Coordinates of C-alpha atoms and ligand atoms in Angstrom, one line a residue:
X3 CA 12.3 21.3 -11.7
X4 CA 15.5 19.4 -11.1
X5 CA 17.1 22.0 -8.9
X6 CA 14.1 21.7 -6.5
X7 CA 14.8 18.1 -5.7
X8 CA 16.2 17.7 -2.2
X9 CA 18.8 15.4 -3.7
X10 CA 20.0 18.1 -6.0
X11 CA 20.1 20.6 -3.2
X12 CA 22.1 18.2 -1.0
X13 CA 24.6 17.8 -3.8
X14 CA 24.9 21.6 -4.2
X15 CA 25.6 21.8 -0.5
X16 CA 28.1 19.0 -0.7
X17 CA 29.9 20.6 -3.6
X18 CA 30.7 23.6 -1.4
X19 CA 33.0 21.4 0.7
X20 CA 34.0 19.2 -2.2
X21 CA 35.4 22.2 -4.0
X22 CA 38.1 22.4 -1.4
X23 CA 39.2 18.8 -1.9
X24 CA 42.5 18.1 -3.6
X25 CA 43.3 14.8 -5.3
X26 CA 46.6 14.8 -3.6
X27 CA 44.9 14.6 -0.2
X28 CA 42.3 12.1 -1.3
X29 CA 44.9 9.7 -2.5
X30 CA 47.1 10.2 0.5
X31 CA 44.2 9.5 2.9
X32 CA 43.0 6.4 1.2
X33 CA 45.5 3.9 -0.1
X34 CA 42.7 1.8 -1.6
X35 CA 41.2 4.6 -3.5
X36 CA 41.9 3.3 -7.0
X37 CA 40.3 -0.1 -6.1
X38 CA 37.3 1.6 -4.5
X39 CA 36.6 3.7 -7.5
X40 CA 37.2 1.3 -10.4
X41 CA 34.6 -0.8 -12.3
X42 CA 34.8 -3.4 -15.1
X43 CA 32.3 -4.4 -17.7
X44 CA 32.3 -5.8 -21.3
X45 CA 36.1 -5.8 -21.5
X46 CA 36.6 -2.3 -20.2
X47 CA 38.1 -1.1 -17.0
X48 CA 36.9 2.3 -15.8
X49 CA 39.2 3.8 -13.2
X50 CA 37.4 6.9 -12.0
X51 CA 39.5 7.5 -8.8
X52 CA 41.2 10.6 -10.3
X53 CA 38.0 12.5 -9.9
X54 CA 37.2 15.2 -7.3
X55 CA 34.8 12.9 -5.5
X56 CA 34.4 11.0 -2.3
X57 CA 32.3 8.1 -1.4
X58 CA 29.7 10.6 -0.2
X59 CA 29.7 12.4 -3.6
X60 CA 29.0 9.1 -5.4
X61 CA 26.2 8.2 -3.0
X62 CA 24.6 11.5 -3.3
X63 CA 24.8 11.4 -7.1
X64 CA 23.2 8.0 -7.1
X65 CA 20.5 9.3 -4.9
X66 CA 19.8 12.0 -7.5
X67 CA 19.7 9.3 -10.2
X68 CA 17.1 7.4 -8.2
X69 CA 15.1 10.5 -7.6
X70 CA 15.1 11.1 -11.4
X71 CA 14.0 7.5 -11.8
X72 CA 17.0 6.5 -14.0
X73 CA 16.3 2.8 -13.4
X74 CA 12.7 3.2 -14.6
X75 CA 13.9 5.2 -17.7
X76 CA 16.3 2.3 -18.5
X77 CA 13.5 -0.2 -18.3
X78 CA 11.2 2.0 -20.4
X79 CA 13.8 2.2 -23.2
X80 CA 14.5 -1.5 -23.3
X81 CA 10.8 -2.2 -23.2
X82 CA 10.2 -0.3 -26.4
X83 CA 8.1 2.5 -24.9
X84 CA 7.7 5.6 -26.9
X85 CA 10.2 7.6 -24.9
X86 CA 11.1 9.9 -27.8
X87 CA 7.9 11.8 -27.0
X88 CA 8.4 14.9 -29.2
X89 CA 8.6 12.6 -32.2
X90 CA 6.3 9.9 -30.8
X91 CA 8.8 7.1 -31.3
X92 CA 10.3 4.2 -29.4
X93 CA 14.1 4.3 -29.0
X94 CA 15.4 0.9 -29.7
X95 CA 19.0 0.9 -31.0
X96 CA 19.5 -1.8 -28.4
X97 CA 17.4 -4.1 -30.6
X98 CA 19.8 -3.7 -33.5
X99 CA 22.5 -5.6 -31.5
X100 CA 20.3 -7.8 -29.4
X101 CA 22.5 -10.9 -29.9
X102 CA 20.5 -13.0 -27.5
X103 CA 17.6 -12.5 -29.8
X104 CA 15.0 -12.2 -27.0
X105 CA 11.8 -10.6 -28.3
X106 CA 11.7 -6.8 -28.2
X107 CA 8.4 -5.3 -29.0
X108 CA 7.2 -2.1 -30.6
X109 CA 3.4 -1.7 -30.4
X110 CA 3.2 -5.4 -29.5
X111 CA 5.2 -6.5 -32.5
X112 CA 8.6 -8.3 -32.0
X113 CA 11.1 -6.3 -34.1
X114 CA 13.8 -9.0 -34.0
X115 CA 12.8 -10.9 -37.1
X116 CA 13.0 -7.7 -39.2
X117 CA 16.3 -6.7 -37.6
X118 CA 17.8 -10.2 -38.2
X119 CA 16.5 -10.2 -41.8
X120 CA 18.2 -7.0 -42.7
X121 CA 21.4 -8.1 -41.0
X122 CA 21.4 -11.3 -43.1
X123 CA 20.8 -9.3 -46.4
X124 CA 23.6 -6.9 -45.5
X125 CA 25.9 -9.9 -44.8
X126 CA 25.0 -11.6 -48.1
X127 CA 25.6 -8.3 -50.0
X128 CA 28.9 -7.6 -48.1
X129 CA 30.2 -11.0 -49.0
X130 CA 29.4 -10.5 -52.6
X131 CA 31.4 -7.3 -52.7
X132 CA 34.2 -8.7 -50.7
X133 CA 34.6 -11.9 -52.8
X134 CA 34.5 -9.9 -56.0
X135 CA 31.3 -11.4 -57.3
X136 CA 29.6 -8.0 -57.2
X137 CA 30.9 -6.7 -60.5
X138 CA 30.5 -3.3 -62.3
X139 CA 27.7 -2.8 -64.9
X140 CA 28.3 -5.1 -67.9
X141 CA 31.8 -5.8 -66.7
X142 CA 33.7 -8.5 -65.1
X143 CA 35.6 -6.1 -62.9
X144 CA 34.8 -6.4 -59.2
X145 CA 33.7 -3.3 -57.3
X146 CA 36.8 -2.0 -55.4
X147 CA 35.7 1.5 -54.2
X148 CA 32.8 1.9 -51.9
X149 CA 31.7 5.5 -51.4
X150 CA 29.2 6.2 -48.6
X151 CA 27.1 9.3 -49.2
X152 CA 25.5 10.4 -46.0
X153 CA 25.9 13.0 -43.2
X154 CA 25.5 13.2 -39.5
X155 CA 24.4 9.9 -38.1
X156 CA 24.5 8.5 -41.6
X157 CA 28.2 9.2 -41.9
X158 CA 29.9 9.7 -38.6
X159 CA 29.3 6.3 -37.1
X160 CA 30.4 4.1 -40.0
X161 CA 33.2 6.6 -40.9
X162 CA 34.5 6.6 -37.3
X163 CA 34.2 2.8 -37.0
X164 CA 35.8 2.1 -40.4
X165 CA 38.8 4.0 -39.3
X166 CA 38.7 2.5 -35.8
X167 CA 38.6 -1.0 -37.2
X168 CA 40.8 -0.4 -40.3
X169 CA 43.2 -3.1 -39.0
X170 CA 40.5 -5.7 -39.7
X171 CA 39.6 -4.4 -43.1
X172 CA 40.1 -5.9 -46.5
X173 CA 42.9 -3.7 -47.9
X174 CA 41.9 -4.4 -51.5
X175 CA 38.7 -2.4 -50.9
X176 CA 38.8 1.3 -50.5
X177 CA 35.9 2.5 -48.4
X178 CA 35.4 6.3 -48.4
X179 CA 32.9 8.7 -46.9
X180 CA 31.5 11.9 -48.5
X181 CA 29.3 14.0 -46.3
X182 CA 29.8 17.7 -47.0
X183 CA 27.6 19.5 -49.5
X184 CA 30.8 21.3 -50.5
X185 CA 31.5 19.8 -53.9
X186 CA 35.2 19.6 -53.0
X187 CA 34.4 16.6 -50.8
X188 CA 32.9 14.6 -53.6
X189 CA 35.3 15.8 -56.3
X190 CA 38.4 15.0 -54.3
X191 CA 37.0 11.6 -53.2
X192 CA 36.2 10.5 -56.7
X193 CA 39.4 11.8 -58.2
X194 CA 41.1 8.9 -59.9
X195 CA 38.4 6.3 -59.2
X196 CA 37.1 4.1 -62.0
X197 CA 33.4 4.4 -62.2
X198 CA 33.0 0.7 -63.2
X199 CA 34.7 -0.3 -60.0
X200 CA 32.8 2.1 -57.8
X201 CA 29.7 1.4 -55.6
X202 CA 27.8 4.2 -53.9
X203 CA 25.9 3.7 -50.7
X204 CA 23.4 6.4 -50.4
X205 CA 22.7 6.5 -46.6
X206 CA 19.9 8.7 -45.3
X207 CA 17.3 7.9 -42.8
X208 CA 14.9 10.4 -44.4
X209 CA 16.3 10.3 -47.9
X210 CA 15.6 14.0 -48.1
X211 CA 18.7 15.5 -46.5
X212 CA 20.1 18.2 -48.8
X213 CA 23.7 17.3 -48.6
X214 CA 23.2 13.6 -49.2
X215 CA 20.8 14.0 -52.0
X216 CA 23.0 16.6 -53.8
X217 CA 26.0 14.3 -53.5
X218 CA 23.9 11.4 -54.7
X219 CA 22.7 13.3 -57.8
X220 CA 26.2 14.4 -58.6
X221 CA 27.6 10.9 -58.1
X222 CA 25.0 9.5 -60.5
X223 CA 25.9 12.1 -63.1
X224 CA 29.6 11.1 -62.6
X225 CA 28.8 7.5 -63.1
X226 CA 26.5 7.9 -66.1
X227 CA 29.0 10.2 -67.9
X228 CA 31.3 7.1 -68.0
X229 CA 28.8 4.2 -68.3
X230 CA 26.3 6.0 -70.5
X231 CA 23.3 3.8 -69.5
X232 CA 20.7 4.6 -66.8
X233 CA 20.5 0.9 -66.1
X234 CA 24.0 1.1 -64.6
X235 CA 22.6 2.9 -61.6
X236 CA 21.1 -0.3 -60.1
X237 CA 24.5 -2.0 -60.2
X238 CA 26.4 1.0 -58.7
X239 CA 24.0 2.5 -56.2
X240 CA 22.5 0.9 -53.1
X241 CA 20.5 2.8 -50.5
X242 CA 20.1 2.6 -46.7
X243 CA 17.0 4.3 -45.5
X244 CA 13.6 4.2 -43.8
X245 CA 12.0 5.9 -46.8
X246 CA 11.3 3.3 -49.5
X247 CA 9.3 5.6 -51.7
X248 CA 12.0 8.2 -52.0
X249 CA 14.6 5.6 -52.7
X250 CA 12.8 4.2 -55.6
X251 CA 12.0 7.7 -56.9
X252 CA 15.8 8.2 -57.0
X253 CA 16.0 5.2 -59.3
X254 CA 17.6 2.7 -56.9
X255 CA 16.3 -0.8 -57.2
X256 CA 14.2 -1.6 -54.1
X257 CA 16.1 -4.9 -54.1
X258 CA 19.2 -2.9 -53.3
X259 CA 17.7 -1.0 -50.4
X260 CA 18.6 -1.9 -46.9
X261 CA 15.9 -0.8 -44.5
X262 CA 15.9 0.5 -41.0
X263 CA 13.2 2.0 -38.8
X264 CA 12.0 5.2 -37.3
X265 CA 12.8 3.8 -33.8
X266 CA 16.5 4.1 -34.7
X267 CA 17.8 7.6 -34.1
X268 CA 20.3 8.8 -36.7
X269 CA 23.2 9.2 -34.2
X270 CA 22.4 5.7 -32.8
X271 CA 22.2 3.9 -36.1
X272 CA 25.7 2.4 -36.6
X273 CA 24.4 -1.1 -35.8
X274 CA 21.6 -0.8 -38.4
X275 CA 22.0 -1.0 -42.2
X276 CA 23.8 2.4 -41.8
X277 CA 26.8 0.1 -40.8
X278 CA 26.8 -1.4 -44.3
X279 CA 30.0 0.2 -45.6
X280 CA 31.7 -0.8 -42.3
X281 CA 30.5 -4.4 -42.8
X282 CA 31.8 -4.4 -46.3
X283 CA 35.2 -3.2 -45.1
X284 CA 35.7 -5.5 -42.1
X285 CA 33.4 -8.4 -43.1
X286 CA 30.2 -9.7 -41.5
X287 CA 32.0 -11.8 -38.8
X288 CA 33.9 -8.8 -37.5
X289 CA 30.7 -6.7 -37.7
X290 CA 28.9 -9.2 -35.6
X291 CA 31.7 -9.2 -33.1
X292 CA 31.2 -5.5 -32.8
X293 CA 27.5 -6.1 -32.2
X294 CA 28.4 -8.6 -29.5
X295 CA 30.4 -5.9 -27.8
X296 CA 27.5 -3.5 -28.0
X297 CA 25.2 -6.1 -26.6
X298 CA 27.5 -7.0 -23.7
X299 CA 27.5 -3.3 -22.6
X300 CA 23.7 -3.1 -23.2
X301 CA 23.2 -6.1 -20.8
X302 CA 25.5 -4.6 -18.3
X303 CA 23.7 -1.2 -18.5
X304 CA 20.3 -2.9 -18.1
X305 CA 21.2 -5.3 -15.3
X306 CA 24.0 -3.8 -13.1
X307 CA 23.0 -1.9 -10.0
X308 CA 23.7 1.8 -10.2
X309 CA 26.8 1.6 -8.1
X310 CA 28.4 -0.9 -10.4
X311 CA 27.1 0.5 -13.6
X312 CA 29.7 2.0 -15.9
X313 CA 27.5 4.2 -18.1
X314 CA 25.6 5.4 -15.1
X315 CA 28.8 6.2 -13.3
X316 CA 30.3 8.1 -16.2
X317 CA 27.0 10.0 -16.5
X318 CA 26.9 10.9 -12.9
X319 CA 30.5 12.1 -12.9
X320 CA 29.6 14.3 -15.9
X321 CA 26.6 15.7 -14.0
X322 CA 28.9 16.4 -11.0
X323 CA 31.2 18.5 -13.0
X324 CA 28.7 20.2 -15.3
X325 CA 26.1 21.1 -12.6
X326 CA 28.0 21.3 -9.4
X327 CA 31.6 22.3 -10.3
X328 CA 30.6 24.5 -13.3
X329 CA 32.6 22.7 -16.0
X330 CA 31.5 23.8 -19.5
X331 CA 33.3 21.2 -21.5
X332 CA 34.4 17.6 -21.5
X333 CA 37.4 16.3 -23.4
X334 CA 37.6 12.8 -24.9
X335 CA 41.2 11.8 -25.5
X336 CA 41.7 8.4 -27.2
X337 CA 45.3 7.2 -27.1
X338 CA 45.0 5.2 -30.3
X339 CA 45.4 6.6 -33.8
X340 CA 42.6 4.4 -35.0
X341 CA 40.2 6.3 -32.8
X342 CA 41.0 9.6 -34.5
X343 CA 37.4 10.2 -35.4
X344 CA 35.9 9.1 -32.1
X345 CA 35.6 12.5 -30.6
X346 CA 33.9 13.9 -33.7
X347 CA 31.5 10.9 -33.5
X348 CA 30.8 11.6 -29.8
X349 CA 30.2 15.2 -30.5
X350 CA 27.1 14.4 -32.5
X351 CA 26.0 11.7 -30.1
X352 CA 26.3 13.9 -27.0
X353 CA 25.7 17.4 -28.2
X354 CA 22.8 16.6 -30.6
X355 CA 21.2 14.6 -27.8
X356 CA 21.7 16.8 -24.8
X357 CA 22.2 20.2 -26.2
X358 CA 18.7 21.2 -25.1
X359 CA 17.3 24.2 -23.2
X360 CA 13.8 23.2 -22.3
X361 CA 12.7 20.3 -20.1
X362 CA 10.2 17.6 -20.8
X363 CA 7.4 19.9 -19.8
X364 CA 8.5 22.5 -22.2
X365 CA 9.9 24.9 -19.6
X366 CA 13.3 26.5 -19.7
X367 CA 15.6 24.1 -17.8
X368 CA 16.9 25.4 -14.5
X369 CA 20.3 23.7 -14.7
X370 CA 23.1 23.4 -17.2
X371 CA 22.7 20.6 -19.7
X372 CA 25.0 18.9 -22.2
X373 CA 28.7 20.1 -22.1
X374 CA 30.8 21.0 -25.1
X375 CA 32.5 17.8 -26.0
X376 CA 35.8 17.9 -27.8
X377 CA 39.1 16.0 -28.2
X378 CA 41.9 14.6 -30.3
X379 CA 44.0 11.5 -30.1
X380 CA 46.9 11.4 -27.8
X381 CA 49.7 12.2 -28.0
X382 CA 48.9 14.9 -30.6
X383 CA 46.7 16.8 -28.2
X384 CA 49.5 17.0 -25.7
X385 CA 51.4 19.2 -28.1
X386 CA 48.4 21.4 -28.8
X387 CA 45.8 22.1 -26.2
X388 CA 46.9 20.2 -23.1
X389 CA 48.6 23.3 -21.8
X390 CA 45.1 24.8 -21.1
X391 CA 44.0 21.6 -19.3
X392 CA 47.1 21.6 -17.1
X393 CA 47.4 25.3 -16.3
X394 CA 44.5 27.2 -17.7
X395 CA 41.6 28.6 -15.7
X396 CA 38.9 26.3 -17.2
X397 CA 38.0 23.0 -15.5
X398 CA 38.1 20.3 -18.2
X399 CA 37.2 16.8 -17.0
X400 CA 38.8 14.4 -19.5
X401 CA 38.3 10.7 -20.5
X402 CA 41.6 9.0 -21.4
X403 CA 40.9 5.9 -23.6
X404 CA 43.7 3.4 -24.2
X405 CA 44.6 -0.2 -24.8
X406 CA 47.1 -2.5 -23.2
X407 CA 48.3 -4.0 -26.5
X408 CA 48.8 -2.3 -29.8
X409 CA 47.5 -3.8 -33.0
X410 CA 50.7 -2.6 -34.7
X411 CA 53.6 -3.8 -32.7
X412 CA 56.2 -1.3 -34.0
X413 CA 59.3 -1.1 -31.9
X414 CA 58.6 0.6 -28.6
X415 CA 56.0 3.0 -29.9
X416 CA 53.2 1.5 -27.8
X417 CA 55.2 1.7 -24.6
X418 CA 55.9 5.3 -25.3
X419 CA 52.3 6.0 -26.2
X420 CA 51.0 4.4 -23.0
X421 CA 53.6 6.0 -20.8
X422 CA 52.2 9.3 -21.9
X423 CA 48.7 8.1 -21.4
X424 CA 49.5 7.3 -17.7
X425 CA 51.7 10.3 -17.1
X426 CA 49.1 12.8 -18.3
X427 CA 46.5 11.6 -15.8
X428 CA 49.0 11.6 -13.1
X429 CA 50.3 15.1 -13.9
X430 CA 46.7 16.4 -14.2
X431 CA 45.7 14.9 -10.8
X432 CA 48.7 15.7 -8.7
X433 CA 50.5 18.6 -10.5
X434 CA 53.6 20.0 -9.0
X435 CA 53.7 22.4 -6.1
X436 CA 55.7 25.6 -5.9
X437 CA 57.8 23.9 -3.2
X438 CA 58.5 21.0 -5.5
X439 CA 59.4 23.3 -8.3
X440 CA 61.7 25.3 -6.1
X441 CA 63.4 22.1 -4.8
X442 CA 64.2 21.4 -8.5
X443 CA 66.2 24.7 -8.5
X444 CA 63.7 26.5 -10.7
X445 CA 64.7 30.2 -10.7
X446 CA 62.3 31.9 -8.2
X447 CA 60.8 34.2 -10.9
X448 CA 59.8 31.1 -12.9
X449 CA 58.3 29.1 -10.0
X450 CA 54.7 30.4 -10.6
X451 CA 55.0 29.4 -14.3
X452 CA 56.4 26.0 -13.6
X453 CA 53.9 25.2 -10.9
X454 CA 51.1 22.8 -11.8
X455 CA 48.0 23.1 -9.6
X456 CA 46.8 19.6 -10.3
X457 CA 43.4 18.5 -9.1
X458 CA 42.3 18.2 -12.7
X459 CA 40.0 15.3 -13.0
X460 CA 40.2 12.4 -15.5
X461 CA 38.7 9.0 -16.1
X462 CA 40.9 6.2 -17.4
X463 CA 39.2 3.7 -19.7
X464 CA 41.3 0.7 -20.6
X465 CA 40.7 -2.4 -22.7
X466 CA 43.1 -5.1 -23.8
X467 CA 43.1 -4.3 -27.5
X468 CA 41.1 -2.4 -30.0
X469 CA 39.0 -5.3 -31.2
X470 CA 35.6 -5.0 -32.8
X471 CA 33.8 -6.0 -29.6
X472 CA 35.9 -3.6 -27.5
X473 CA 34.8 -0.8 -29.9
X474 CA 31.1 -1.9 -29.8
X475 CA 31.2 -1.9 -26.0
X476 CA 32.9 1.5 -25.9
X477 CA 30.3 3.1 -28.1
X478 CA 27.4 1.6 -26.2
X479 CA 29.0 2.9 -23.0
X480 CA 28.8 6.5 -24.3
X481 CA 25.4 6.1 -25.8
X482 CA 24.0 5.0 -22.4
X483 CA 25.9 7.7 -20.6
X484 CA 24.3 10.3 -22.7
X485 CA 20.9 8.7 -22.1
X486 CA 21.3 8.8 -18.3
X487 CA 22.3 12.4 -18.4
X488 CA 19.3 13.3 -20.5
X489 CA 17.1 11.6 -17.8
X490 CA 18.8 13.5 -15.0
X491 CA 18.5 16.9 -16.9
X492 CA 14.9 16.0 -17.8
X493 CA 15.4 16.8 -21.4
X494 CA 14.4 14.8 -24.5
X495 CA 17.6 13.3 -25.8
X496 CA 16.3 11.7 -29.0
X497 CA 15.1 14.7 -31.0
X498 CA 17.1 17.5 -32.6
X499 CA 14.8 20.3 -33.5
X500 CA 17.6 22.7 -33.0
X501 CA 19.0 21.9 -36.4
X502 CA 15.8 22.8 -38.3
X503 CA 15.8 26.5 -38.4
X504 CA 19.1 26.8 -40.2
X505 CA 17.9 24.3 -42.8
X506 CA 14.8 26.3 -43.5
X507 CA 16.6 29.6 -43.8
X508 CA 19.2 28.0 -46.1
X509 CA 16.5 27.1 -48.6
X510 CA 15.4 30.7 -48.8
X511 CA 19.0 31.9 -49.2
X512 CA 19.6 29.3 -51.8
X513 CA 16.8 30.7 -53.9
X514 CA 18.2 34.2 -53.5
X515 CA 21.7 33.1 -54.4
X516 CA 20.6 31.3 -57.5
X517 CA 17.9 33.8 -58.7
X518 CA 18.5 35.2 -62.1
X519 CA 17.2 38.7 -61.4
X520 CA 18.3 40.7 -58.4
X521 CA 16.1 39.4 -55.6
X522 CA 14.2 41.5 -53.1
X523 CA 16.1 40.8 -49.9
X524 CA 14.3 41.1 -46.6
X525 CA 16.9 39.9 -44.1
X526 CA 18.8 42.1 -41.6
X527 CA 21.4 44.4 -43.0
X528 CA 24.3 42.0 -42.3
X529 CA 22.7 39.0 -44.0
X530 CA 21.5 41.1 -47.0
X531 CA 25.0 42.5 -47.5
X532 CA 26.6 39.1 -47.4
X533 CA 24.1 37.6 -49.9
X534 CA 24.7 40.6 -52.3
X535 CA 28.4 40.1 -52.1
X536 CA 28.2 36.4 -52.7
X537 CA 26.0 37.1 -55.8
X538 CA 28.2 39.8 -57.1
X539 CA 31.5 37.8 -56.8
X540 CA 30.5 34.2 -57.1
X541 CA 28.1 34.3 -60.0
X542 CA 29.4 36.5 -62.8
X543 CA 27.2 34.5 -65.1
X544 CA 24.1 35.9 -63.4
X545 CA 24.9 39.5 -64.4
Ligands
F6P609 O1 20.5 17.5 -39.3 C1 20.6 16.6 -38.3 C2 20.2 15.2 -38.8 O2 18.9 15.1 -38.8 C3 20.9 14.2 -37.9 O3 20.2 13.9 -36.7 C4 21.0 13.0 -38.8 O4 21.8 12.0 -38.3 C5 21.4 13.7 -40.1 O5 20.7 14.9 -40.1 C6 21.2 13.0 -41.3 O6 19.9 12.6 -41.6 P1 19.4 11.6 -42.6 O7 20.0 10.2 -42.2 O8 18.0 11.6 -42.6 O9 20.0 12.0 -44.0

């Protein structure tokens, strides 16, 4: 068990004194603190000096990483070992963006020719859509609307990245994402679209996911109502999946299927064919630049020693707060409107990976695992929930993500944005003492309310501009951070059995909701009553 490790116990001991440290003192005592606790890789600066750590904290955390064999785990992942043991699969999202094209083997077979082959097919298809030569069924009209139908990892990655890289996108194309099984999502998205100008990308690793298949069936009906010929489907639907059989059962031409593999986890699949709508939006060259960024961070992760390794450092800081200073959540605060969906994307990446309660031997874990991850872009969050981070009782370590240059140089907006970015981490770290408030002539009765305790930790992540490669490197940074934390917590980060029970129960409830005759209900009294009420009020036709 992790807490039995002497390195763990040493950290717990060390935390007792570290709890007393204040960032004000740490910075006063060491004028070179920022320099000492900053790292750079793949175009990103990480300044982690505004954390409640000392050199000793970091050394002890790295000792824990060694005791948990983080270096060995990194090697095993890159070597294609079946580290996803509960699903008996390798974990090789790094192969998808292996731009140096060195062989990466699964069961002795180099996967790079297949990876490169799919990327080439995607690029050829994306070019056809972008240059207007992919036209609607029996029409000369080019496809202008691309609607991705997918959910979870088959939605959040491309949806987040299409927004993040919108600056680079072809504005003649409208790329949209429908995920929710709520018919409103599809209906509102299709409103006003011309079927003959619309291409659906059905994105599902398994091609069985209820939400995606329901949306795909409804989209097909919508298309055929207008085009009135089943043959139109092959012109207006393409698929991204690992399940060739189910794709052709749906009626999609296998020629129009873009494949990926079971060694790509859903939430790690953006660089696979799941990125197709993104590639159509921003073009293959920009997509490849994004892969370059991913690859640069992958190389750094695989090669840099622990003390210079950005993903490892972020992971260890997270472990420090989660396990030794009892933080329950972690905020991610991008100061860039294009990154509005980044926190939602990270929620799946982090919480589906490390939201686990048993260790690799199947025993209940003896330490806290994945934190609750949340966030919103700055400066919006400042006018909403920052109050709690500054003065509330919860410790919320936060990552501030920003860029030196804006892609939209509008007046002095960027200077104002970034002045807030800087000021917030300063205010969080150093606060304002009661004496300082009093010296500002704050009425005595208001002094406690206008005092800021400070000592609230943050990381600053800064790149020059939000380019495709900067985005790729940023995503890879978080992917590897999550991986390292999973190793330290001794959980399996690449399965997600926790989502299964609800799916199974929903099937049963669906039968009950849609049954003609009043069904025999055998749930608890609450669930029975809700089902009855839904039947009574939602389905008058069933009476
Ligand atoms: O329900 C969780 C999940 O399995 C995710 O892990 C996955 O990304 C998502 O559903 C979608 O799955 P699929 O790509 O197979 O439709």
